[in-house]
Amino acid sequence: MQNIDAQTVFYGLIGHPVGHSRSPLLQNELIRQFGLNAAYMAMNVESGGLKDFVQGMHKAHAGGFNVTVPYKKDVIEELVSIDEAAQMLGAVNTLKYTDKGWAGYNTDLPGFRRALAYDGVSLKGKNVVLLGAGGAAMAVLAGIFQEGAARVLAANRTEEKAAELIGRFEHPGCMTETAVMDGKYLAKRMGELSAEPWTAVQCTSVGMLPHTEEAPVTEPEFYLRLETAYDIIFNPARTKFMRLAAEAGAKDFNGLRMLVFQGIRSFEIWHNVKVTDEQALEVLKLAEESFRA
Ligand code: NAP
């Protein structure tokens, strides 16, 4: 931890709850690596307290904040500007101090894309099956379209939500279809749509700790269609979805790099720096250790 003095600039995470967040660990490691006079803490802002907190922190010249559940949409009212990704997703996870007020950004989308690049997963021209249609799936789907996927089959327990999600984006050149989350149906439909292998991106909350023996799809025929299985869950490090995919011969990845790279992108925005993959590796190791502990 840096020495804190009268020049130290304050950064933090705003959410409710925030007690399990790894952001303070990771952001303070980056602050240390870059030798900045800054400090980052998690702020548990109770319901109804967002506006006062955000306005007060601007008056106090705090440097910036990450924003998490449940404030990613509500915080938009407090901004003087919003970047393209945040506008497209209707959700802000990063605030940066400007003289005029808070500027808002969404780093979930660039975080997902940098994680794919770091893992060497290309979606260009690929068949992608997206599982889930919640808040995280929105940023992921925007990323899948930007990466240039050829086809997206979007499956959700509630199929209407998958249709709503697809309908939010323009996706020229990418064929889309929705489905209900039924492994037998998905496997059959994936085979009908393309003889090429598929990449699955798992964005439901099924399989998260402590429900580590659950997966959104369990049918082997679904997994046999996959060459890559990307789960955005990061705890546990290996979900049942990932294990089933690996047993069927696919490469599997968890969501830790997405988590870490969205934080890294926030850090880059706040401090006008570029974090290299080598520097990111140190942060990733720390994140991995924190989940093993
Ligand atoms: P969310 O908005 O609550 O969405 C939850 C999704 O899971 C919905 O699609 C929901 O389907 C589905 N679901 C929930 N229970 C289910 C069940 N029993 N069977 C089938 N589907 C079920 O949550 P979120 O914010 O998108 O987060 C989803 C996951 O992503 C969480 O595990 C979270 O930890 C992870 N995440 C990771 C990162 C990262 O950086 N790696 C970032 C954000 C989130 P319905 O629509 O039918 O309810």
mmCIF file of C-alpha atoms and ligand atoms in Angstrom:
data_model
loop_
_atom_site.group_PDB
_atom_site.id
_atom_site.type_symbol
_atom_site.label_atom_id
_atom_site.label_comp_id
_atom_site.label_asym_id
_atom_site.label_seq_id
_atom_site.Cartn_x
_atom_site.Cartn_y
_atom_site.Cartn_z
ATOM 1 C CA MET A 1 0.000 0.000 0.000
ATOM 2 C CA GLN A 2 1.193 3.504 -0.849
ATOM 3 C CA ASN A 3 1.951 6.035 1.837
ATOM 4 C CA ILE A 4 -1.125 8.192 2.143
ATOM 5 C CA ASP A 5 -0.523 11.928 2.470
ATOM 6 C CA ALA A 6 -2.309 15.218 1.786
ATOM 7 C CA GLN A 7 -1.841 14.817 -1.991
ATOM 8 C CA THR A 8 -3.272 11.290 -2.254
ATOM 9 C CA VAL A 9 -6.149 11.053 -4.736
ATOM 10 C CA PHE A 10 -9.083 8.923 -3.706
ATOM 11 C CA TYR A 11 -10.629 6.253 -5.986
ATOM 12 C CA GLY A 12 -13.158 3.606 -5.135
ATOM 13 C CA LEU A 13 -15.930 1.170 -5.855
ATOM 14 C CA ILE A 14 -19.567 2.111 -5.245
ATOM 15 C CA GLY A 15 -22.130 -0.652 -4.813
ATOM 16 C CA HIS A 16 -24.329 -2.470 -2.341
ATOM 17 C CA PRO A 17 -22.985 -4.875 -1.205
ATOM 18 C CA VAL A 18 -19.255 -4.599 -2.007
ATOM 19 C CA GLY A 19 -17.747 -6.664 0.812
ATOM 20 C CA HIS A 20 -16.434 -9.482 -1.432
ATOM 21 C CA SER A 21 -15.003 -7.277 -4.173
ATOM 22 C CA ARG A 22 -11.426 -7.891 -5.371
ATOM 23 C CA SER A 23 -11.277 -4.404 -6.934
ATOM 24 C CA PRO A 24 -9.408 -2.758 -4.002
ATOM 25 C CA LEU A 25 -6.746 -5.495 -4.144
ATOM 26 C CA LEU A 26 -6.308 -5.206 -7.906
ATOM 27 C CA GLN A 27 -6.512 -1.417 -8.218
ATOM 28 C CA ASN A 28 -4.086 -0.828 -5.351
ATOM 29 C CA GLU A 29 -1.648 -3.291 -6.989
ATOM 30 C CA LEU A 30 -1.818 -1.224 -10.209
ATOM 31 C CA ILE A 31 -1.381 1.999 -8.212
ATOM 32 C CA ARG A 32 1.728 0.419 -6.647
ATOM 33 C CA GLN A 33 3.087 -0.802 -10.010
ATOM 34 C CA PHE A 34 2.703 2.658 -11.552
ATOM 35 C CA GLY A 35 3.994 4.485 -8.437
ATOM 36 C CA LEU A 36 0.932 6.755 -8.228
ATOM 37 C CA ASN A 37 -0.098 8.776 -5.201
ATOM 38 C CA ALA A 38 -3.614 7.335 -5.070
ATOM 39 C CA ALA A 39 -5.679 4.934 -2.981
ATOM 40 C CA TYR A 40 -8.708 2.778 -3.820
ATOM 41 C CA MET A 41 -11.388 1.582 -1.400
ATOM 42 C CA ALA A 42 -14.771 -0.167 -1.591
ATOM 43 C CA MET A 43 -17.744 1.987 -0.563
ATOM 44 C CA ASN A 44 -20.945 0.265 0.494
ATOM 45 C CA VAL A 45 -23.458 2.959 -0.491
ATOM 46 C CA GLU A 46 -26.850 2.168 0.965
ATOM 47 C CA SER A 47 -30.073 2.415 -0.990
ATOM 48 C CA GLY A 48 -31.090 6.058 -1.519
ATOM 49 C CA GLY A 49 -27.566 7.318 -0.884
ATOM 50 C CA LEU A 50 -26.124 7.275 -4.401
ATOM 51 C CA LYS A 51 -26.845 10.861 -5.480
ATOM 52 C CA ASP A 52 -25.472 12.485 -2.299
ATOM 53 C CA PHE A 53 -22.396 10.276 -2.371
ATOM 54 C CA VAL A 54 -21.545 10.904 -6.007
ATOM 55 C CA GLN A 55 -22.165 14.661 -5.807
ATOM 56 C CA GLY A 56 -20.251 14.983 -2.533
ATOM 57 C CA MET A 57 -17.306 13.023 -3.897
ATOM 58 C CA HIS A 58 -17.118 15.351 -6.889
ATOM 59 C CA LYS A 59 -16.925 18.329 -4.540
ATOM 60 C CA ALA A 60 -14.155 16.477 -2.683
ATOM 61 C CA HIS A 61 -12.247 16.009 -5.998
ATOM 62 C CA ALA A 62 -12.137 12.215 -5.834
ATOM 63 C CA GLY A 63 -10.426 10.829 -8.954
ATOM 64 C CA GLY A 64 -12.960 8.242 -10.013
ATOM 65 C CA PHE A 65 -15.138 5.278 -9.138
ATOM 66 C CA ASN A 66 -16.132 1.890 -10.345
ATOM 67 C CA VAL A 67 -19.852 1.327 -10.093
ATOM 68 C CA THR A 68 -21.431 -2.057 -9.516
ATOM 69 C CA VAL A 69 -24.807 -3.591 -8.694
ATOM 70 C CA PRO A 70 -27.344 -2.010 -8.139
ATOM 71 C CA TYR A 71 -26.219 1.409 -9.382
ATOM 72 C CA LYS A 72 -24.965 0.889 -12.959
ATOM 73 C CA LYS A 73 -28.097 2.425 -14.498
ATOM 74 C CA ASP A 74 -29.107 4.910 -11.754
ATOM 75 C CA VAL A 75 -25.701 6.597 -11.795
ATOM 76 C CA ILE A 76 -26.271 7.800 -15.384
ATOM 77 C CA GLU A 77 -28.404 10.686 -14.041
ATOM 78 C CA GLU A 78 -25.339 12.071 -12.263
ATOM 79 C CA LEU A 79 -23.078 12.309 -15.335
ATOM 80 C CA VAL A 80 -22.059 15.149 -17.642
ATOM 81 C CA SER A 81 -20.935 12.784 -20.402
ATOM 82 C CA ILE A 82 -21.118 9.101 -21.297
ATOM 83 C CA ASP A 83 -18.939 7.033 -23.645
ATOM 84 C CA GLU A 84 -20.195 5.034 -26.603
ATOM 85 C CA ALA A 85 -20.107 1.628 -24.900
ATOM 86 C CA ALA A 86 -22.045 2.912 -21.864
ATOM 87 C CA GLN A 87 -24.587 4.584 -24.127
ATOM 88 C CA MET A 88 -25.069 1.414 -26.148
ATOM 89 C CA LEU A 89 -25.457 -0.768 -23.035
ATOM 90 C CA GLY A 90 -27.385 1.714 -20.900
ATOM 91 C CA ALA A 91 -25.023 0.932 -18.027
ATOM 92 C CA VAL A 92 -22.014 2.720 -16.534
ATOM 93 C CA ASN A 93 -19.347 1.012 -14.434
ATOM 94 C CA THR A 94 -16.687 3.747 -14.365
ATOM 95 C CA LEU A 95 -16.793 7.433 -13.354
ATOM 96 C CA LYS A 96 -13.918 9.799 -14.006
ATOM 97 C CA TYR A 97 -13.567 13.237 -12.417
ATOM 98 C CA THR A 98 -13.718 16.213 -14.788
ATOM 99 C CA ASP A 99 -14.017 19.885 -13.806
ATOM 100 C CA LYS A 100 -17.559 19.980 -15.180
ATOM 101 C CA GLY A 101 -18.747 16.816 -13.408
ATOM 102 C CA TRP A 102 -18.467 13.012 -13.685
ATOM 103 C CA ALA A 103 -17.733 11.412 -17.057
ATOM 104 C CA GLY A 104 -19.197 7.897 -17.399
ATOM 105 C CA TYR A 105 -17.755 4.853 -19.147
ATOM 106 C CA ASN A 106 -18.503 1.166 -19.561
ATOM 107 C CA THR A 107 -15.420 -1.042 -19.357
ATOM 108 C CA ASP A 108 -17.227 -4.426 -19.237
ATOM 109 C CA LEU A 109 -17.347 -4.479 -23.020
ATOM 110 C CA PRO A 110 -13.666 -3.606 -23.687
ATOM 111 C CA GLY A 111 -12.741 -5.839 -20.735
ATOM 112 C CA PHE A 112 -14.442 -8.834 -22.345
ATOM 113 C CA ARG A 113 -12.785 -8.127 -25.695
ATOM 114 C CA ARG A 114 -9.311 -7.753 -24.204
ATOM 115 C CA ALA A 115 -9.824 -10.984 -22.244
ATOM 116 C CA LEU A 116 -10.661 -12.807 -25.490
ATOM 117 C CA ALA A 117 -7.538 -11.396 -27.121
ATOM 118 C CA TYR A 118 -5.387 -12.271 -24.091
ATOM 119 C CA ASP A 119 -6.750 -15.853 -24.162
ATOM 120 C CA GLY A 120 -6.188 -16.081 -27.930
ATOM 121 C CA VAL A 121 -9.893 -16.650 -28.642
ATOM 122 C CA SER A 122 -11.013 -15.172 -31.958
ATOM 123 C CA LEU A 123 -14.726 -14.913 -32.741
ATOM 124 C CA LYS A 124 -14.254 -13.520 -36.228
ATOM 125 C CA GLY A 125 -16.414 -15.481 -38.659
ATOM 126 C CA LYS A 126 -17.336 -17.961 -35.898
ATOM 127 C CA ASN A 127 -20.539 -19.630 -34.745
ATOM 128 C CA VAL A 128 -21.326 -18.454 -31.224
ATOM 129 C CA VAL A 129 -23.904 -19.804 -28.833
ATOM 130 C CA LEU A 130 -24.632 -17.345 -26.033
ATOM 131 C CA LEU A 131 -26.135 -18.733 -22.831
ATOM 132 C CA GLY A 132 -27.983 -16.185 -20.692
ATOM 133 C CA ALA A 133 -29.575 -12.799 -21.310
ATOM 134 C CA GLY A 134 -28.961 -10.788 -18.135
ATOM 135 C CA GLY A 135 -26.880 -7.666 -17.521
ATOM 136 C CA ALA A 136 -23.522 -9.307 -18.183
ATOM 137 C CA ALA A 137 -24.757 -11.029 -21.351
ATOM 138 C CA MET A 138 -25.539 -7.609 -22.817
ATOM 139 C CA ALA A 139 -21.908 -6.422 -22.718
ATOM 140 C CA VAL A 140 -20.738 -9.841 -23.911
ATOM 141 C CA LEU A 141 -23.168 -9.892 -26.850
ATOM 142 C CA ALA A 142 -22.071 -6.387 -27.909
ATOM 143 C CA GLY A 143 -18.493 -7.702 -27.805
ATOM 144 C CA ILE A 144 -19.392 -10.806 -29.837
ATOM 145 C CA PHE A 145 -20.919 -8.602 -32.560
ATOM 146 C CA GLN A 146 -17.927 -6.233 -32.520
ATOM 147 C CA GLU A 147 -15.560 -9.205 -32.836
ATOM 148 C CA GLY A 148 -17.299 -10.125 -36.101
ATOM 149 C CA ALA A 149 -19.023 -13.431 -35.289
ATOM 150 C CA ALA A 150 -20.798 -14.936 -38.299
ATOM 151 C CA ARG A 151 -23.731 -16.394 -36.379
ATOM 152 C CA VAL A 152 -25.169 -16.030 -32.856
ATOM 153 C CA LEU A 153 -27.621 -18.463 -31.321
ATOM 154 C CA ALA A 154 -28.801 -16.730 -28.132
ATOM 155 C CA ALA A 155 -30.358 -19.083 -25.584
ATOM 156 C CA ASN A 156 -31.997 -18.177 -22.314
ATOM 157 C CA ARG A 157 -34.286 -19.853 -19.777
ATOM 158 C CA THR A 158 -36.775 -17.108 -20.667
ATOM 159 C CA GLU A 159 -36.434 -16.954 -24.456
ATOM 160 C CA GLU A 160 -38.189 -13.553 -24.766
ATOM 161 C CA LYS A 161 -35.300 -11.951 -22.873
ATOM 162 C CA ALA A 162 -32.838 -13.368 -25.410
ATOM 163 C CA ALA A 163 -34.946 -11.869 -28.221
ATOM 164 C CA GLU A 164 -35.050 -8.525 -26.382
ATOM 165 C CA LEU A 165 -31.283 -8.621 -25.977
ATOM 166 C CA ILE A 166 -30.604 -9.373 -29.645
ATOM 167 C CA GLY A 167 -33.061 -6.605 -30.591
ATOM 168 C CA ARG A 168 -30.994 -3.989 -28.750
ATOM 169 C CA PHE A 169 -28.133 -4.123 -31.246
ATOM 170 C CA GLU A 170 -27.560 -3.640 -34.922
ATOM 171 C CA HIS A 171 -25.537 -6.568 -36.215
ATOM 172 C CA PRO A 172 -25.023 -6.369 -39.957
ATOM 173 C CA GLY A 173 -23.409 -9.485 -41.374
ATOM 174 C CA CYS A 174 -24.188 -11.623 -38.334
ATOM 175 C CA MET A 175 -27.082 -14.073 -38.465
ATOM 176 C CA THR A 176 -29.003 -14.331 -35.197
ATOM 177 C CA GLU A 177 -31.563 -16.660 -33.737
ATOM 178 C CA THR A 178 -32.946 -17.203 -30.243
ATOM 179 C CA ALA A 179 -33.749 -20.397 -28.377
ATOM 180 C CA VAL A 180 -34.854 -21.647 -25.015
ATOM 181 C CA MET A 181 -32.076 -23.156 -22.881
ATOM 182 C CA ASP A 182 -32.610 -26.811 -23.716
ATOM 183 C CA GLY A 183 -29.414 -28.749 -24.435
ATOM 184 C CA LYS A 184 -31.019 -31.324 -26.754
ATOM 185 C CA TYR A 185 -32.706 -28.630 -28.837
ATOM 186 C CA LEU A 186 -29.579 -26.479 -28.922
ATOM 187 C CA ALA A 187 -27.372 -29.350 -30.086
ATOM 188 C CA LYS A 188 -29.828 -30.226 -32.867
ATOM 189 C CA ARG A 189 -30.237 -26.615 -33.984
ATOM 190 C CA MET A 190 -26.491 -25.905 -33.899
ATOM 191 C CA GLY A 191 -25.958 -28.921 -36.208
ATOM 192 C CA GLU A 192 -28.667 -27.712 -38.587
ATOM 193 C CA LEU A 193 -27.263 -24.173 -38.728
ATOM 194 C CA SER A 194 -23.643 -25.090 -39.356
ATOM 195 C CA ALA A 195 -21.365 -28.093 -39.693
ATOM 196 C CA GLU A 196 -18.509 -25.988 -38.249
ATOM 197 C CA PRO A 197 -17.721 -26.111 -34.519
ATOM 198 C CA TRP A 198 -19.183 -23.554 -32.106
ATOM 199 C CA THR A 199 -17.908 -21.269 -29.366
ATOM 200 C CA ALA A 200 -20.188 -21.101 -26.313
ATOM 201 C CA VAL A 201 -20.121 -18.068 -24.028
ATOM 202 C CA GLN A 202 -21.778 -18.875 -20.701
ATOM 203 C CA CYS A 203 -23.354 -15.769 -19.110
ATOM 204 C CA THR A 204 -25.958 -17.225 -16.741
ATOM 205 C CA SER A 205 -25.349 -17.262 -13.004
ATOM 206 C CA VAL A 206 -25.738 -21.079 -12.943
ATOM 207 C CA GLY A 207 -22.666 -22.819 -11.512
ATOM 208 C CA MET A 208 -21.468 -19.944 -9.341
ATOM 209 C CA LEU A 209 -20.197 -20.729 -5.872
ATOM 210 C CA PRO A 210 -21.724 -22.421 -3.859
ATOM 211 C CA HIS A 211 -23.719 -24.171 -6.640
ATOM 212 C CA THR A 212 -20.642 -25.639 -8.259
ATOM 213 C CA GLU A 213 -22.342 -28.880 -9.359
ATOM 214 C CA GLU A 214 -24.849 -27.060 -11.575
ATOM 215 C CA ALA A 215 -24.571 -26.149 -15.252
ATOM 216 C CA PRO A 216 -27.125 -24.372 -17.461
ATOM 217 C CA VAL A 217 -26.887 -27.211 -20.008
ATOM 218 C CA THR A 218 -25.891 -30.790 -19.151
ATOM 219 C CA GLU A 219 -26.559 -32.759 -22.360
ATOM 220 C CA PRO A 220 -23.292 -34.208 -23.798
ATOM 221 C CA GLU A 221 -24.454 -33.671 -27.407
ATOM 222 C CA PHE A 222 -24.395 -29.900 -26.801
ATOM 223 C CA TYR A 223 -20.787 -29.967 -25.598
ATOM 224 C CA LEU A 224 -19.704 -32.192 -28.502
ATOM 225 C CA ARG A 225 -20.541 -29.306 -30.856
ATOM 226 C CA LEU A 226 -18.070 -26.945 -29.101
ATOM 227 C CA GLU A 227 -14.462 -26.081 -29.866
ATOM 228 C CA THR A 228 -14.306 -23.322 -27.226
ATOM 229 C CA ALA A 229 -16.259 -22.822 -23.995
ATOM 230 C CA TYR A 230 -15.981 -19.422 -22.333
ATOM 231 C CA ASP A 231 -17.635 -19.088 -18.932
ATOM 232 C CA ILE A 232 -17.771 -15.538 -17.552
ATOM 233 C CA ILE A 233 -18.127 -16.925 -14.018
ATOM 234 C CA PHE A 234 -14.819 -16.541 -12.126
ATOM 235 C CA ASN A 235 -15.662 -18.249 -8.835
ATOM 236 C CA PRO A 236 -15.166 -21.219 -8.901
ATOM 237 C CA ALA A 237 -12.206 -21.035 -11.270
ATOM 238 C CA ARG A 238 -13.504 -24.124 -13.101
ATOM 239 C CA THR A 239 -17.272 -24.425 -13.391
ATOM 240 C CA LYS A 240 -19.199 -27.571 -14.229
ATOM 241 C CA PHE A 241 -19.933 -26.000 -17.650
ATOM 242 C CA MET A 242 -16.171 -25.734 -18.237
ATOM 243 C CA ARG A 243 -15.539 -29.276 -17.032
ATOM 244 C CA LEU A 244 -18.261 -30.751 -19.277
ATOM 245 C CA ALA A 245 -16.875 -28.807 -22.246
ATOM 246 C CA ALA A 246 -13.318 -29.961 -21.568
ATOM 247 C CA GLU A 247 -14.454 -33.589 -21.247
ATOM 248 C CA ALA A 248 -16.038 -33.241 -24.707
ATOM 249 C CA GLY A 249 -12.746 -31.942 -26.138
ATOM 250 C CA ALA A 250 -13.315 -28.158 -26.116
ATOM 251 C CA LYS A 251 -10.897 -25.528 -24.798
ATOM 252 C CA ASP A 252 -12.306 -23.932 -21.640
ATOM 253 C CA PHE A 253 -11.798 -20.484 -20.103
ATOM 254 C CA ASN A 254 -13.212 -18.760 -17.025
ATOM 255 C CA GLY A 255 -14.272 -15.123 -16.487
ATOM 256 C CA LEU A 256 -11.318 -13.965 -14.411
ATOM 257 C CA ARG A 257 -9.560 -12.184 -17.273
ATOM 258 C CA MET A 258 -12.810 -10.388 -18.168
ATOM 259 C CA LEU A 259 -13.126 -9.239 -14.551
ATOM 260 C CA VAL A 260 -9.510 -8.125 -14.319
ATOM 261 C CA PHE A 261 -9.387 -6.420 -17.723
ATOM 262 C CA GLN A 262 -12.509 -4.355 -17.063
ATOM 263 C CA GLY A 263 -10.778 -3.047 -13.937
ATOM 264 C CA ILE A 264 -7.574 -2.464 -15.882
ATOM 265 C CA ARG A 265 -9.485 -0.478 -18.503
ATOM 266 C CA SER A 266 -10.960 1.724 -15.709
ATOM 267 C CA PHE A 267 -7.436 2.262 -14.364
ATOM 268 C CA GLU A 268 -6.209 3.241 -17.849
ATOM 269 C CA ILE A 269 -9.055 5.754 -18.202
ATOM 270 C CA TRP A 270 -8.430 7.337 -14.793
ATOM 271 C CA HIS A 271 -4.675 7.612 -15.073
ATOM 272 C CA ASN A 272 -4.164 8.034 -18.853
ATOM 273 C CA VAL A 273 -1.802 5.048 -19.032
ATOM 274 C CA LYS A 274 -1.591 1.770 -20.941
ATOM 275 C CA VAL A 275 -1.306 -1.411 -18.875
ATOM 276 C CA THR A 276 0.720 -3.995 -20.817
ATOM 277 C CA ASP A 277 -0.075 -7.713 -20.827
ATOM 278 C CA GLU A 278 3.062 -8.255 -18.679
ATOM 279 C CA GLN A 279 1.774 -5.794 -16.061
ATOM 280 C CA ALA A 280 -1.706 -7.315 -16.318
ATOM 281 C CA LEU A 281 -0.214 -10.762 -15.604
ATOM 282 C CA GLU A 282 0.889 -9.630 -12.132
ATOM 283 C CA VAL A 283 -2.645 -8.435 -11.401
ATOM 284 C CA LEU A 284 -4.127 -11.665 -12.742
ATOM 285 C CA LYS A 285 -1.870 -13.732 -10.479
ATOM 286 C CA LEU A 286 -2.998 -11.704 -7.495
ATOM 287 C CA ALA A 287 -6.651 -12.165 -8.468
ATOM 288 C CA GLU A 288 -6.168 -15.935 -8.869
ATOM 289 C CA GLU A 289 -4.493 -16.179 -5.460
ATOM 290 C CA SER A 290 -7.275 -14.190 -3.817
ATOM 291 C CA PHE A 291 -9.878 -16.663 -5.063
ATOM 292 C CA ARG A 292 -7.772 -19.661 -3.985
ATOM 293 C CA ALA A 293 -7.365 -18.297 -0.471
HETATM 294 P P1 NAP B 1 -28.422 -11.399 -14.148
HETATM 295 O O1 NAP B 1 -28.619 -10.094 -14.849
HETATM 296 O O2 NAP B 1 -29.165 -11.672 -12.891
HETATM 297 O O3 NAP B 1 -28.769 -12.570 -15.213
HETATM 298 C C1 NAP B 1 -28.788 -13.918 -14.812
HETATM 299 C C2 NAP B 1 -28.920 -14.834 -16.016
HETATM 300 O O4 NAP B 1 -28.842 -16.175 -15.556
HETATM 301 C C3 NAP B 1 -30.239 -14.715 -16.778
HETATM 302 O O5 NAP B 1 -30.033 -15.009 -18.136
HETATM 303 C C4 NAP B 1 -31.085 -15.805 -16.108
HETATM 304 O O6 NAP B 1 -32.143 -16.316 -16.911
HETATM 305 C C5 NAP B 1 -30.041 -16.881 -15.930
HETATM 306 N N1 NAP B 1 -30.392 -17.827 -14.887
HETATM 307 C C6 NAP B 1 -30.449 -17.599 -13.548
HETATM 308 N N2 NAP B 1 -30.800 -18.729 -12.900
HETATM 309 C C7 NAP B 1 -30.991 -19.688 -13.859
HETATM 310 C C8 NAP B 1 -31.347 -21.055 -13.827
HETATM 311 N N3 NAP B 1 -31.601 -21.691 -12.676
HETATM 312 N N4 NAP B 1 -31.421 -21.731 -15.001
HETATM 313 C C9 NAP B 1 -31.144 -21.114 -16.179
HETATM 314 N N5 NAP B 1 -30.811 -19.815 -16.271
HETATM 315 C C10 NAP B 1 -30.733 -19.110 -15.131
HETATM 316 O O7 NAP B 1 -26.898 -11.635 -13.795
HETATM 317 P P2 NAP B 1 -25.604 -10.997 -14.514
HETATM 318 O O8 NAP B 1 -25.251 -9.737 -13.850
HETATM 319 O O9 NAP B 1 -25.847 -11.010 -15.979
HETATM 320 O O10 NAP B 1 -24.482 -12.069 -14.098
HETATM 321 C C11 NAP B 1 -24.477 -13.381 -14.636
HETATM 322 C C12 NAP B 1 -23.182 -14.083 -14.283
HETATM 323 O O11 NAP B 1 -22.078 -13.403 -14.865
HETATM 324 C C13 NAP B 1 -22.878 -14.119 -12.783
HETATM 325 O O12 NAP B 1 -22.397 -15.399 -12.485
HETATM 326 C C14 NAP B 1 -21.768 -13.113 -12.586
HETATM 327 O O13 NAP B 1 -20.872 -13.459 -11.552
HETATM 328 C C15 NAP B 1 -21.048 -13.197 -13.916
HETATM 329 N N6 NAP B 1 -20.365 -11.948 -14.273
HETATM 330 C C16 NAP B 1 -19.042 -12.009 -14.591
HETATM 331 C C17 NAP B 1 -18.367 -10.865 -14.946
HETATM 332 C C18 NAP B 1 -16.908 -10.913 -15.274
HETATM 333 O O14 NAP B 1 -16.276 -9.850 -15.356
HETATM 334 N N7 NAP B 1 -16.330 -12.061 -15.482
HETATM 335 C C19 NAP B 1 -19.045 -9.635 -14.991
HETATM 336 C C20 NAP B 1 -20.401 -9.610 -14.666
HETATM 337 C C21 NAP B 1 -21.055 -10.779 -14.307
HETATM 338 P P3 NAP B 1 -33.605 -15.604 -16.910
HETATM 339 O O15 NAP B 1 -33.465 -14.387 -17.774
HETATM 340 O O16 NAP B 1 -34.499 -16.626 -17.476
HETATM 341 O O17 NAP B 1 -33.903 -15.250 -15.472
#
